[in-house]
JSON list of C-alpha atoms in Angstrom, two decimals:
[
{"chain": "A", "resi": 1, "resn": "GLY", "atom": "CA", "xyz": [0.00, 0.00, 0.00]},
{"chain": "A", "resi": 2, "resn": "ASN", "atom": "CA", "xyz": [3.00, 2.34, -0.02]},
{"chain": "A", "resi": 3, "resn": "THR", "atom": "CA", "xyz": [3.04, 4.91, -2.83]},
{"chain": "A", "resi": 4, "resn": "ASN", "atom": "CA", "xyz": [5.78, 7.17, -4.14]},
{"chain": "A", "resi": 5, "resn": "THR", "atom": "CA", "xyz": [5.58, 10.80, -3.02]},
{"chain": "A", "resi": 6, "resn": "ALA", "atom": "CA", "xyz": [6.94, 12.36, -6.22]},
{"chain": "A", "resi": 7, "resn": "ASN", "atom": "CA", "xyz": [6.11, 11.92, -9.88]},
{"chain": "A", "resi": 8, "resn": "PHE", "atom": "CA", "xyz": [8.46, 9.95, -12.11]},
{"chain": "A", "resi": 9, "resn": "VAL", "atom": "CA", "xyz": [9.14, 12.15, -15.12]},
{"chain": "A", "resi": 10, "resn": "PHE", "atom": "CA", "xyz": [10.60, 11.12, -18.44]},
{"chain": "A", "resi": 11, "resn": "LYS", "atom": "CA", "xyz": [11.24, 13.13, -21.59]},
{"chain": "A", "resi": 12, "resn": "PHE", "atom": "CA", "xyz": [11.86, 12.33, -25.22]},
{"chain": "A", "resi": 13, "resn": "CYS", "atom": "CA", "xyz": [12.23, 14.37, -28.39]},
{"chain": "A", "resi": 14, "resn": "VAL", "atom": "CA", "xyz": [10.72, 13.77, -31.79]},
{"chain": "A", "resi": 15, "resn": "ASP", "atom": "CA", "xyz": [12.60, 15.01, -34.82]},
{"chain": "A", "resi": 16, "resn": "ALA", "atom": "CA", "xyz": [10.65, 17.86, -36.37]},
{"chain": "A", "resi": 17, "resn": "GLY", "atom": "CA", "xyz": [11.32, 16.35, -39.79]},
{"chain": "A", "resi": 18, "resn": "PRO", "atom": "CA", "xyz": [10.83, 16.27, -42.64]},
{"chain": "A", "resi": 19, "resn": "ASP", "atom": "CA", "xyz": [10.56, 12.46, -42.90]},
{"chain": "A", "resi": 20, "resn": "GLU", "atom": "CA", "xyz": [13.11, 11.53, -45.55]},
{"chain": "A", "resi": 21, "resn": "THR", "atom": "CA", "xyz": [13.00, 7.73, -45.23]},
{"chain": "A", "resi": 22, "resn": "PRO", "atom": "CA", "xyz": [10.57, 5.39, -47.01]},
{"chain": "A", "resi": 23, "resn": "PRO", "atom": "CA", "xyz": [8.81, 2.63, -45.07]},
{"chain": "A", "resi": 24, "resn": "VAL", "atom": "CA", "xyz": [10.65, -0.58, -44.28]},
{"chain": "A", "resi": 25, "resn": "ILE", "atom": "CA", "xyz": [9.02, -4.00, -44.65]},
{"chain": "A", "resi": 26, "resn": "VAL", "atom": "CA", "xyz": [10.21, -5.65, -41.45]},
{"chain": "A", "resi": 27, "resn": "THR", "atom": "CA", "xyz": [8.64, -9.10, -41.70]},
{"chain": "A", "resi": 28, "resn": "THR", "atom": "CA", "xyz": [5.78, -11.21, -43.07]},
{"chain": "A", "resi": 29, "resn": "ASP", "atom": "CA", "xyz": [3.48, -13.69, -41.36]},
{"chain": "A", "resi": 30, "resn": "LEU", "atom": "CA", "xyz": [4.51, -16.39, -43.87]},
{"chain": "A", "resi": 31, "resn": "LEU", "atom": "CA", "xyz": [8.04, -17.72, -44.11]},
{"chain": "A", "resi": 32, "resn": "ASN", "atom": "CA", "xyz": [9.88, -16.44, -47.17]},
{"chain": "A", "resi": 33, "resn": "GLY", "atom": "CA", "xyz": [10.64, -19.41, -49.41]},
{"chain": "A", "resi": 34, "resn": "MET", "atom": "CA", "xyz": [7.99, -21.65, -47.86]},
{"chain": "A", "resi": 35, "resn": "PRO", "atom": "CA", "xyz": [6.44, -24.53, -49.88]},
{"chain": "A", "resi": 36, "resn": "ILE", "atom": "CA", "xyz": [2.74, -24.58, -50.76]},
{"chain": "A", "resi": 37, "resn": "ALA", "atom": "CA", "xyz": [0.39, -27.44, -51.58]},
{"chain": "A", "resi": 38, "resn": "TYR", "atom": "CA", "xyz": [0.09, -28.82, -55.10]},
{"chain": "A", "resi": 39, "resn": "ASN", "atom": "CA", "xyz": [-2.59, -27.10, -57.18]},
{"chain": "A", "resi": 40, "resn": "GLN", "atom": "CA", "xyz": [-2.83, -24.16, -54.73]},
{"chain": "A", "resi": 41, "resn": "SER", "atom": "CA", "xyz": [-3.43, -21.04, -56.82]},
{"chain": "A", "resi": 42, "resn": "SER", "atom": "CA", "xyz": [-3.41, -18.35, -54.09]},
{"chain": "A", "resi": 43, "resn": "VAL", "atom": "CA", "xyz": [-2.20, -17.65, -50.55]},
{"chain": "A", "resi": 44, "resn": "ASP", "atom": "CA", "xyz": [-3.12, -14.99, -47.99]},
{"chain": "A", "resi": 45, "resn": "ILE", "atom": "CA", "xyz": [-0.25, -12.97, -46.53]},
{"chain": "A", "resi": 46, "resn": "LYS", "atom": "CA", "xyz": [0.29, -10.17, -44.03]},
{"chain": "A", "resi": 47, "resn": "VAL", "atom": "CA", "xyz": [3.21, -7.76, -44.47]},
{"chain": "A", "resi": 48, "resn": "TYR", "atom": "CA", "xyz": [4.44, -5.63, -41.54]},
{"chain": "A", "resi": 49, "resn": "THR", "atom": "CA", "xyz": [6.05, -2.20, -41.95]},
{"chain": "A", "resi": 50, "resn": "ASN", "atom": "CA", "xyz": [7.80, 0.10, -39.49]},
{"chain": "A", "resi": 51, "resn": "GLU", "atom": "CA", "xyz": [5.34, 2.97, -40.13]},
{"chain": "A", "resi": 52, "resn": "PRO", "atom": "CA", "xyz": [1.85, 3.47, -41.60]},
{"chain": "A", "resi": 53, "resn": "ALA", "atom": "CA", "xyz": [2.02, 2.95, -45.34]},
{"chain": "A", "resi": 54, "resn": "ASN", "atom": "CA", "xyz": [0.27, 2.03, -48.54]},
{"chain": "A", "resi": 55, "resn": "CYS", "atom": "CA", "xyz": [1.76, -1.08, -50.14]},
{"chain": "A", "resi": 56, "resn": "LYS", "atom": "CA", "xyz": [1.46, -2.78, -53.53]},
{"chain": "A", "resi": 57, "resn": "TRP", "atom": "CA", "xyz": [2.72, -6.00, -55.06]},
{"chain": "A", "resi": 58, "resn": "SER", "atom": "CA", "xyz": [3.51, -7.39, -58.48]},
{"chain": "A", "resi": 59, "resn": "HIS", "atom": "CA", "xyz": [4.86, -10.50, -60.17]},
{"chain": "A", "resi": 60, "resn": "ARG", "atom": "CA", "xyz": [7.55, -8.23, -61.66]},
{"chain": "A", "resi": 61, "resn": "ASP", "atom": "CA", "xyz": [10.18, -6.06, -60.00]},
{"chain": "A", "resi": 62, "resn": "GLN", "atom": "CA", "xyz": [9.00, -2.61, -61.06]},
{"chain": "A", "resi": 63, "resn": "ALA", "atom": "CA", "xyz": [8.25, 0.89, -59.73]},
{"chain": "A", "resi": 64, "resn": "TYR", "atom": "CA", "xyz": [5.59, 1.35, -57.05]},
{"chain": "A", "resi": 65, "resn": "ASP", "atom": "CA", "xyz": [3.30, 3.32, -59.41]},
{"chain": "A", "resi": 66, "resn": "LYS", "atom": "CA", "xyz": [3.38, 0.50, -61.96]},
{"chain": "A", "resi": 67, "resn": "MET", "atom": "CA", "xyz": [2.56, -2.32, -59.56]},
{"chain": "A", "resi": 68, "resn": "GLU", "atom": "CA", "xyz": [-0.84, -3.78, -60.32]},
{"chain": "A", "resi": 69, "resn": "GLU", "atom": "CA", "xyz": [-2.06, -5.09, -56.95]},
{"chain": "A", "resi": 70, "resn": "THR", "atom": "CA", "xyz": [-2.94, -2.99, -53.89]},
{"chain": "A", "resi": 71, "resn": "MET", "atom": "CA", "xyz": [-2.82, -4.20, -50.27]},
{"chain": "A", "resi": 72, "resn": "THR", "atom": "CA", "xyz": [-5.17, -3.29, -47.41]},
{"chain": "A", "resi": 73, "resn": "CYS", "atom": "CA", "xyz": [-3.00, -1.40, -44.91]},
{"chain": "A", "resi": 74, "resn": "SER", "atom": "CA", "xyz": [-3.07, 0.32, -41.52]},
{"chain": "A", "resi": 75, "resn": "GLN", "atom": "CA", "xyz": [-3.50, 4.05, -42.03]},
{"chain": "A", "resi": 76, "resn": "SER", "atom": "CA", "xyz": [-2.86, 5.47, -38.57]},
{"chain": "A", "resi": 77, "resn": "ILE", "atom": "CA", "xyz": [-0.23, 5.28, -35.84]},
{"chain": "A", "resi": 78, "resn": "THR", "atom": "CA", "xyz": [-3.00, 4.07, -33.50]},
{"chain": "A", "resi": 79, "resn": "GLU", "atom": "CA", "xyz": [-3.17, 0.79, -35.47]},
{"chain": "A", "resi": 80, "resn": "MET", "atom": "CA", "xyz": [0.31, -0.53, -34.67]},
{"chain": "A", "resi": 81, "resn": "ASN", "atom": "CA", "xyz": [0.62, -3.94, -33.03]},
{"chain": "A", "resi": 82, "resn": "ALA", "atom": "CA", "xyz": [2.52, -4.96, -29.89]},
{"chain": "A", "resi": 83, "resn": "GLN", "atom": "CA", "xyz": [5.80, -5.01, -31.86]},
{"chain": "A", "resi": 84, "resn": "MET", "atom": "CA", "xyz": [5.13, -1.41, -33.02]},
{"chain": "A", "resi": 85, "resn": "LEU", "atom": "CA", "xyz": [4.60, -2.58, -36.60]},
{"chain": "A", "resi": 86, "resn": "TYR", "atom": "CA", "xyz": [1.82, -1.84, -39.08]},
{"chain": "A", "resi": 87, "resn": "ARG", "atom": "CA", "xyz": [-0.03, -4.51, -41.04]},
{"chain": "A", "resi": 88, "resn": "CYS", "atom": "CA", "xyz": [-0.83, -4.74, -44.74]},
{"chain": "A", "resi": 89, "resn": "SER", "atom": "CA", "xyz": [-2.92, -7.69, -45.97]},
{"chain": "A", "resi": 90, "resn": "THR", "atom": "CA", "xyz": [-3.38, -9.17, -49.42]},
{"chain": "A", "resi": 91, "resn": "THR", "atom": "CA", "xyz": [-3.89, -12.39, -51.37]},
{"chain": "A", "resi": 92, "resn": "LEU", "atom": "CA", "xyz": [-1.07, -13.48, -53.66]},
{"chain": "A", "resi": 93, "resn": "THR", "atom": "CA", "xyz": [-2.50, -15.07, -56.81]},
{"chain": "A", "resi": 94, "resn": "GLY", "atom": "CA", "xyz": [-1.23, -16.79, -59.93]},
{"chain": "A", "resi": 95, "resn": "LEU", "atom": "CA", "xyz": [0.76, -19.48, -58.11]},
{"chain": "A", "resi": 96, "resn": "LYS", "atom": "CA", "xyz": [2.30, -22.21, -60.25]},
{"chain": "A", "resi": 97, "resn": "ASP", "atom": "CA", "xyz": [3.19, -25.80, -59.33]},
{"chain": "A", "resi": 98, "resn": "GLN", "atom": "CA", "xyz": [6.75, -27.17, -59.35]},
{"chain": "A", "resi": 99, "resn": "ARG", "atom": "CA", "xyz": [8.46, -23.77, -59.44]},
{"chain": "A", "resi": 100, "resn": "GLU", "atom": "CA", "xyz": [9.56, -20.80, -57.36]},
{"chain": "A", "resi": 101, "resn": "ASN", "atom": "CA", "xyz": [6.84, -18.14, -57.40]},
{"chain": "A", "resi": 102, "resn": "ASN", "atom": "CA", "xyz": [8.35, -14.69, -56.88]},
{"chain": "A", "resi": 103, "resn": "PHE", "atom": "CA", "xyz": [6.50, -11.58, -55.73]},
{"chain": "A", "resi": 104, "resn": "TYR", "atom": "CA", "xyz": [7.72, -8.02, -55.26]},
{"chain": "A", "resi": 105, "resn": "PHE", "atom": "CA", "xyz": [6.42, -5.57, -52.63]},
{"chain": "A", "resi": 106, "resn": "ARG", "atom": "CA", "xyz": [6.88, -1.80, -52.43]},
{"chain": "A", "resi": 107, "resn": "CYS", "atom": "CA", "xyz": [5.37, 0.72, -50.03]},
{"chain": "A", "resi": 108, "resn": "GLN", "atom": "CA", "xyz": [4.73, 4.45, -49.73]},
{"chain": "A", "resi": 109, "resn": "ASP", "atom": "CA", "xyz": [4.67, 6.15, -46.31]},
{"chain": "A", "resi": 110, "resn": "GLN", "atom": "CA", "xyz": [2.39, 8.73, -44.63]},
{"chain": "A", "resi": 111, "resn": "PRO", "atom": "CA", "xyz": [-0.96, 7.72, -46.21]},
{"chain": "A", "resi": 112, "resn": "LEU", "atom": "CA", "xyz": [-2.71, 10.85, -44.91]},
{"chain": "A", "resi": 113, "resn": "LYS", "atom": "CA", "xyz": [-0.17, 13.31, -46.32]},
{"chain": "A", "resi": 114, "resn": "PRO", "atom": "CA", "xyz": [-0.14, 14.99, -49.77]},
{"chain": "A", "resi": 115, "resn": "GLU", "atom": "CA", "xyz": [1.57, 12.97, -52.49]},
{"chain": "A", "resi": 116, "resn": "ASN", "atom": "CA", "xyz": [4.60, 15.29, -52.63]},
{"chain": "A", "resi": 117, "resn": "ASP", "atom": "CA", "xyz": [5.34, 14.70, -48.93]},
{"chain": "A", "resi": 118, "resn": "ARG", "atom": "CA", "xyz": [5.41, 10.92, -49.17]},
{"chain": "A", "resi": 119, "resn": "LYS", "atom": "CA", "xyz": [8.43, 8.64, -49.56]},
{"chain": "A", "resi": 120, "resn": "THR", "atom": "CA", "xyz": [8.34, 5.49, -51.68]},
{"chain": "A", "resi": 121, "resn": "ASN", "atom": "CA", "xyz": [10.53, 2.38, -51.78]},
{"chain": "A", "resi": 122, "resn": "THR", "atom": "CA", "xyz": [12.96, 2.43, -54.69]},
{"chain": "A", "resi": 123, "resn": "GLU", "atom": "CA", "xyz": [13.83, -1.24, -54.18]},
{"chain": "A", "resi": 124, "resn": "SER", "atom": "CA", "xyz": [11.40, -4.13, -53.89]},
{"chain": "A", "resi": 125, "resn": "TYR", "atom": "CA", "xyz": [11.03, -6.58, -51.03]},
{"chain": "A", "resi": 126, "resn": "LYS", "atom": "CA", "xyz": [11.23, -9.98, -52.74]},
{"chain": "A", "resi": 127, "resn": "PHE", "atom": "CA", "xyz": [9.02, -12.77, -51.40]},
{"chain": "A", "resi": 128, "resn": "SER", "atom": "CA", "xyz": [8.84, -16.33, -52.72]},
{"chain": "A", "resi": 129, "resn": "VAL", "atom": "CA", "xyz": [6.72, -19.45, -52.27]},
{"chain": "A", "resi": 130, "resn": "ILE", "atom": "CA", "xyz": [7.62, -22.83, -53.74]},
{"chain": "A", "resi": 131, "resn": "GLY", "atom": "CA", "xyz": [5.08, -24.78, -55.79]},
{"chain": "A", "resi": 132, "resn": "THR", "atom": "CA", "xyz": [5.21, -28.54, -55.24]},
{"chain": "A", "resi": 133, "resn": "ARG", "atom": "CA", "xyz": [4.00, -31.86, -56.65]},
{"chain": "A", "resi": 134, "resn": "PRO", "atom": "CA", "xyz": [1.43, -34.20, -55.08]},
{"chain": "A", "resi": 135, "resn": "LEU", "atom": "CA", "xyz": [2.76, -36.32, -52.23]},
{"chain": "A", "resi": 136, "resn": "ILE", "atom": "CA", "xyz": [2.44, -40.05, -52.93]},
{"chain": "A", "resi": 137, "resn": "ILE", "atom": "CA", "xyz": [2.48, -43.00, -50.55]},
{"chain": "A", "resi": 138, "resn": "THR", "atom": "CA", "xyz": [4.19, -45.54, -52.80]},
{"chain": "A", "resi": 139, "resn": "LYS", "atom": "CA", "xyz": [3.90, -48.40, -50.31]},
{"chain": "A", "resi": 140, "resn": "ALA", "atom": "CA", "xyz": [1.90, -48.98, -47.12]},
{"chain": "A", "resi": 141, "resn": "GLY", "atom": "CA", "xyz": [1.82, -52.09, -45.00]},
{"chain": "A", "resi": 142, "resn": "PRO", "atom": "CA", "xyz": [1.33, -54.60, -43.74]},
{"chain": "A", "resi": 143, "resn": "ASN", "atom": "CA", "xyz": [-1.60, -55.13, -46.12]},
{"chain": "A", "resi": 144, "resn": "ASP", "atom": "CA", "xyz": [-3.56, -58.35, -46.65]},
{"chain": "A", "resi": 145, "resn": "GLU", "atom": "CA", "xyz": [-1.08, -60.15, -44.44]},
{"chain": "A", "resi": 146, "resn": "THR", "atom": "CA", "xyz": [-1.27, -62.50, -41.45]},
{"chain": "A", "resi": 147, "resn": "ILE", "atom": "CA", "xyz": [1.28, -61.77, -38.72]},
{"chain": "A", "resi": 148, "resn": "LYS", "atom": "CA", "xyz": [2.06, -64.55, -36.24]},
{"chain": "A", "resi": 149, "resn": "ASP", "atom": "CA", "xyz": [3.97, -64.72, -32.95]},
{"chain": "A", "resi": 150, "resn": "SER", "atom": "CA", "xyz": [4.24, -67.00, -29.93]},
{"chain": "A", "resi": 151, "resn": "THR", "atom": "CA", "xyz": [2.83, -64.36, -27.56]},
{"chain": "A", "resi": 152, "resn": "ASP", "atom": "CA", "xyz": [-0.71, -63.12, -26.93]},
{"chain": "A", "resi": 153, "resn": "SER", "atom": "CA", "xyz": [0.31, -59.58, -27.85]},
{"chain": "A", "resi": 154, "resn": "VAL", "atom": "CA", "xyz": [1.75, -59.58, -31.36]},
{"chain": "A", "resi": 155, "resn": "PRO", "atom": "CA", "xyz": [4.10, -56.76, -32.50]},
{"chain": "A", "resi": 156, "resn": "VAL", "atom": "CA", "xyz": [3.18, -55.33, -35.89]},
{"chain": "A", "resi": 157, "resn": "THR", "atom": "CA", "xyz": [5.24, -52.73, -37.75]},
{"chain": "A", "resi": 158, "resn": "LEU", "atom": "CA", "xyz": [3.20, -50.23, -39.75]},
{"chain": "A", "resi": 159, "resn": "GLU", "atom": "CA", "xyz": [5.21, -48.94, -42.73]},
{"chain": "A", "resi": 160, "resn": "ALA", "atom": "CA", "xyz": [4.91, -46.25, -45.38]},
{"chain": "A", "resi": 161, "resn": "ASP", "atom": "CA", "xyz": [7.19, -45.03, -48.18]},
{"chain": "A", "resi": 162, "resn": "THR", "atom": "CA", "xyz": [6.62, -41.50, -49.50]},
{"chain": "A", "resi": 163, "resn": "PHE", "atom": "CA", "xyz": [7.71, -39.89, -52.76]},
{"chain": "A", "resi": 164, "resn": "GLU", "atom": "CA", "xyz": [7.44, -36.57, -54.67]},
{"chain": "A", "resi": 165, "resn": "GLY", "atom": "CA", "xyz": [5.59, -33.74, -52.86]},
{"chain": "A", "resi": 166, "resn": "TYR", "atom": "CA", "xyz": [8.09, -31.31, -51.30]},
{"chain": "A", "resi": 167, "resn": "LYS", "atom": "CA", "xyz": [11.77, -32.38, -51.23]},
{"chain": "A", "resi": 168, "resn": "GLU", "atom": "CA", "xyz": [11.14, -35.68, -53.02]},
{"chain": "A", "resi": 169, "resn": "GLY", "atom": "CA", "xyz": [8.85, -37.17, -50.39]},
{"chain": "A", "resi": 170, "resn": "GLU", "atom": "CA", "xyz": [10.16, -35.71, -47.13]},
{"chain": "A", "resi": 171, "resn": "ALA", "atom": "CA", "xyz": [7.09, -36.14, -44.95]},
{"chain": "A", "resi": 172, "resn": "THR", "atom": "CA", "xyz": [5.60, -37.00, -41.57]},
{"chain": "A", "resi": 173, "resn": "CYS", "atom": "CA", "xyz": [3.28, -40.00, -41.30]},
{"chain": "A", "resi": 174, "resn": "TYR", "atom": "CA", "xyz": [0.36, -40.82, -38.99]},
{"chain": "A", "resi": 175, "resn": "TYR", "atom": "CA", "xyz": [-1.85, -43.82, -38.27]},
{"chain": "A", "resi": 176, "resn": "SER", "atom": "CA", "xyz": [-5.51, -44.19, -37.25]},
{"chain": "A", "resi": 177, "resn": "ASP", "atom": "CA", "xyz": [-7.98, -47.03, -36.83]},
{"chain": "A", "resi": 178, "resn": "SER", "atom": "CA", "xyz": [-10.94, -44.81, -37.81]},
{"chain": "A", "resi": 179, "resn": "GLY", "atom": "CA", "xyz": [-9.69, -42.50, -40.55]},
{"chain": "A", "resi": 180, "resn": "GLU", "atom": "CA", "xyz": [-11.05, -39.46, -38.70]},
{"chain": "A", "resi": 181, "resn": "ASP", "atom": "CA", "xyz": [-8.73, -36.45, -38.81]},
{"chain": "A", "resi": 182, "resn": "SER", "atom": "CA", "xyz": [-8.81, -36.04, -35.03]},
{"chain": "A", "resi": 183, "resn": "ASP", "atom": "CA", "xyz": [-7.74, -39.66, -34.42]},
{"chain": "A", "resi": 184, "resn": "TYR", "atom": "CA", "xyz": [-4.41, -39.76, -36.25]},
{"chain": "A", "resi": 185, "resn": "VAL", "atom": "CA", "xyz": [-1.26, -40.41, -34.19]},
{"chain": "A", "resi": 186, "resn": "MET", "atom": "CA", "xyz": [2.20, -39.49, -35.51]},
{"chain": "A", "resi": 187, "resn": "PHE", "atom": "CA", "xyz": [4.78, -42.19, -36.25]},
{"chain": "A", "resi": 188, "resn": "LEU", "atom": "CA", "xyz": [7.62, -42.08, -33.73]},
{"chain": "A", "resi": 189, "resn": "TYR", "atom": "CA", "xyz": [10.22, -43.42, -36.16]},
{"chain": "A", "resi": 190, "resn": "ASP", "atom": "CA", "xyz": [11.19, -41.58, -39.37]},
{"chain": "A", "resi": 191, "resn": "ASN", "atom": "CA", "xyz": [14.00, -42.42, -41.74]},
{"chain": "A", "resi": 192, "resn": "GLY", "atom": "CA", "xyz": [14.67, -41.94, -45.44]},
{"chain": "A", "resi": 193, "resn": "ASP", "atom": "CA", "xyz": [17.13, -41.50, -48.27]},
{"chain": "A", "resi": 194, "resn": "ASN", "atom": "CA", "xyz": [17.34, -39.15, -51.26]},
{"chain": "A", "resi": 195, "resn": "THR", "atom": "CA", "xyz": [14.44, -40.72, -53.19]},
{"chain": "A", "resi": 196, "resn": "ASP", "atom": "CA", "xyz": [11.74, -42.62, -51.29]},
{"chain": "A", "resi": 197, "resn": "HIS", "atom": "CA", "xyz": [11.36, -41.80, -47.60]},
{"chain": "A", "resi": 198, "resn": "HIS", "atom": "CA", "xyz": [10.61, -44.69, -45.28]},
{"chain": "A", "resi": 199, "resn": "HIS", "atom": "CA", "xyz": [8.47, -44.45, -42.12]},
{"chain": "A", "resi": 200, "resn": "GLU", "atom": "CA", "xyz": [7.81, -47.10, -39.46]},
{"chain": "A", "resi": 201, "resn": "GLN", "atom": "CA", "xyz": [5.77, -47.48, -36.27]},
{"chain": "A", "resi": 202, "resn": "THR", "atom": "CA", "xyz": [5.61, -50.71, -34.22]},
{"chain": "A", "resi": 203, "resn": "LEU", "atom": "CA", "xyz": [2.42, -51.44, -32.27]},
{"chain": "A", "resi": 204, "resn": "SER", "atom": "CA", "xyz": [1.14, -54.48, -30.34]},
{"chain": "A", "resi": 205, "resn": "PHE", "atom": "CA", "xyz": [-2.16, -56.21, -31.16]},
{"chain": "A", "resi": 206, "resn": "LEU", "atom": "CA", "xyz": [-4.21, -59.05, -29.71]},
{"chain": "A", "resi": 207, "resn": "GLU", "atom": "CA", "xyz": [-5.50, -61.81, -31.96]},
{"chain": "A", "resi": 208, "resn": "GLY", "atom": "CA", "xyz": [-7.98, -60.50, -34.51]},
{"chain": "A", "resi": 209, "resn": "SER", "atom": "CA", "xyz": [-8.49, -58.65, -37.81]},
{"chain": "A", "resi": 210, "resn": "TYR", "atom": "CA", "xyz": [-7.57, -54.98, -38.08]},
{"chain": "A", "resi": 211, "resn": "GLU", "atom": "CA", "xyz": [-8.10, -52.15, -40.50]},
{"chain": "A", "resi": 212, "resn": "TYR", "atom": "CA", "xyz": [-5.91, -49.04, -40.29]},
{"chain": "A", "resi": 213, "resn": "TYR", "atom": "CA", "xyz": [-5.39, -45.80, -42.19]},
{"chain": "A", "resi": 214, "resn": "ILE", "atom": "CA", "xyz": [-1.97, -44.30, -42.85]},
{"chain": "A", "resi": 215, "resn": "LYS", "atom": "CA", "xyz": [-1.75, -40.60, -43.72]},
{"chain": "A", "resi": 216, "resn": "CYS", "atom": "CA", "xyz": [1.44, -38.75, -44.67]},
{"chain": "A", "resi": 217, "resn": "GLY", "atom": "CA", "xyz": [1.92, -35.01, -45.13]},
{"chain": "A", "resi": 218, "resn": "ASP", "atom": "CA", "xyz": [4.76, -32.69, -46.15]},
{"chain": "A", "resi": 219, "resn": "LEU", "atom": "CA", "xyz": [5.65, -29.09, -45.27]},
{"chain": "A", "resi": 220, "resn": "GLY", "atom": "CA", "xyz": [3.74, -27.78, -48.28]},
{"chain": "A", "resi": 221, "resn": "GLY", "atom": "CA", "xyz": [0.45, -29.17, -47.01]},
{"chain": "A", "resi": 222, "resn": "ASN", "atom": "CA", "xyz": [0.28, -32.12, -49.43]},
{"chain": "A", "resi": 223, "resn": "TYR", "atom": "CA", "xyz": [-1.30, -35.29, -48.00]},
{"chain": "A", "resi": 224, "resn": "ASP", "atom": "CA", "xyz": [-1.92, -38.84, -49.13]},
{"chain": "A", "resi": 225, "resn": "VAL", "atom": "CA", "xyz": [-3.86, -41.60, -47.33]},
{"chain": "A", "resi": 226, "resn": "GLU", "atom": "CA", "xyz": [-3.74, -45.38, -47.70]},
{"chain": "A", "resi": 227, "resn": "LYS", "atom": "CA", "xyz": [-5.93, -48.01, -46.00]},
{"chain": "A", "resi": 228, "resn": "ILE", "atom": "CA", "xyz": [-4.37, -51.28, -44.85]},
{"chain": "A", "resi": 229, "resn": "ASN", "atom": "CA", "xyz": [-5.70, -54.45, -43.24]},
{"chain": "A", "resi": 230, "resn": "PHE", "atom": "CA", "xyz": [-4.02, -57.39, -41.56]},
{"chain": "A", "resi": 231, "resn": "LYS", "atom": "CA", "xyz": [-4.68, -60.31, -39.23]}
]
């Protein structure tokens, strides 16, 4: 309950200007160079600048005034986030599979000022996303097999080989006895080479017939599912 008896005073100065620096694109909410799913034609993105700005984007590296696409941006200093950055949102379109898709961003500061008082980027911020191929499970097992052991609880190794997708089949695999998205459990073992990637998970089963689903997914969001059955 004790309070200080005097005020704590602090001072700071703001340069009277003029503002001679264009806005800086500090970061994006998507990772630059990230993969995307096969056949995905667009992606939403948020760009963050160090001051309120108007931003545009293009498939070509060109002047701000010539860029075709306009972003929706924060217009006031009251709209900055906790990192003191200002958001611009847009949807990048025209994405192509199996290639690097390049986009170029440029911004102009002080949206509420006359055109002559505003500073514009003379260099573009380059952003890329990588188009991929479909991920394929080339082999899943055991399938249509009978597994025998001398114990009541029989160890069974679930297997999957993955190919194509992002990085030639680099993926994470899951198993489920229902096929429902919420029921899948990730394989604990993951190993592969430069072509097919191999995934294994050993479980124990009592005597009976079983049906399981194996789903594998890569960093681009490509998935493939195979159903297996064994006794």
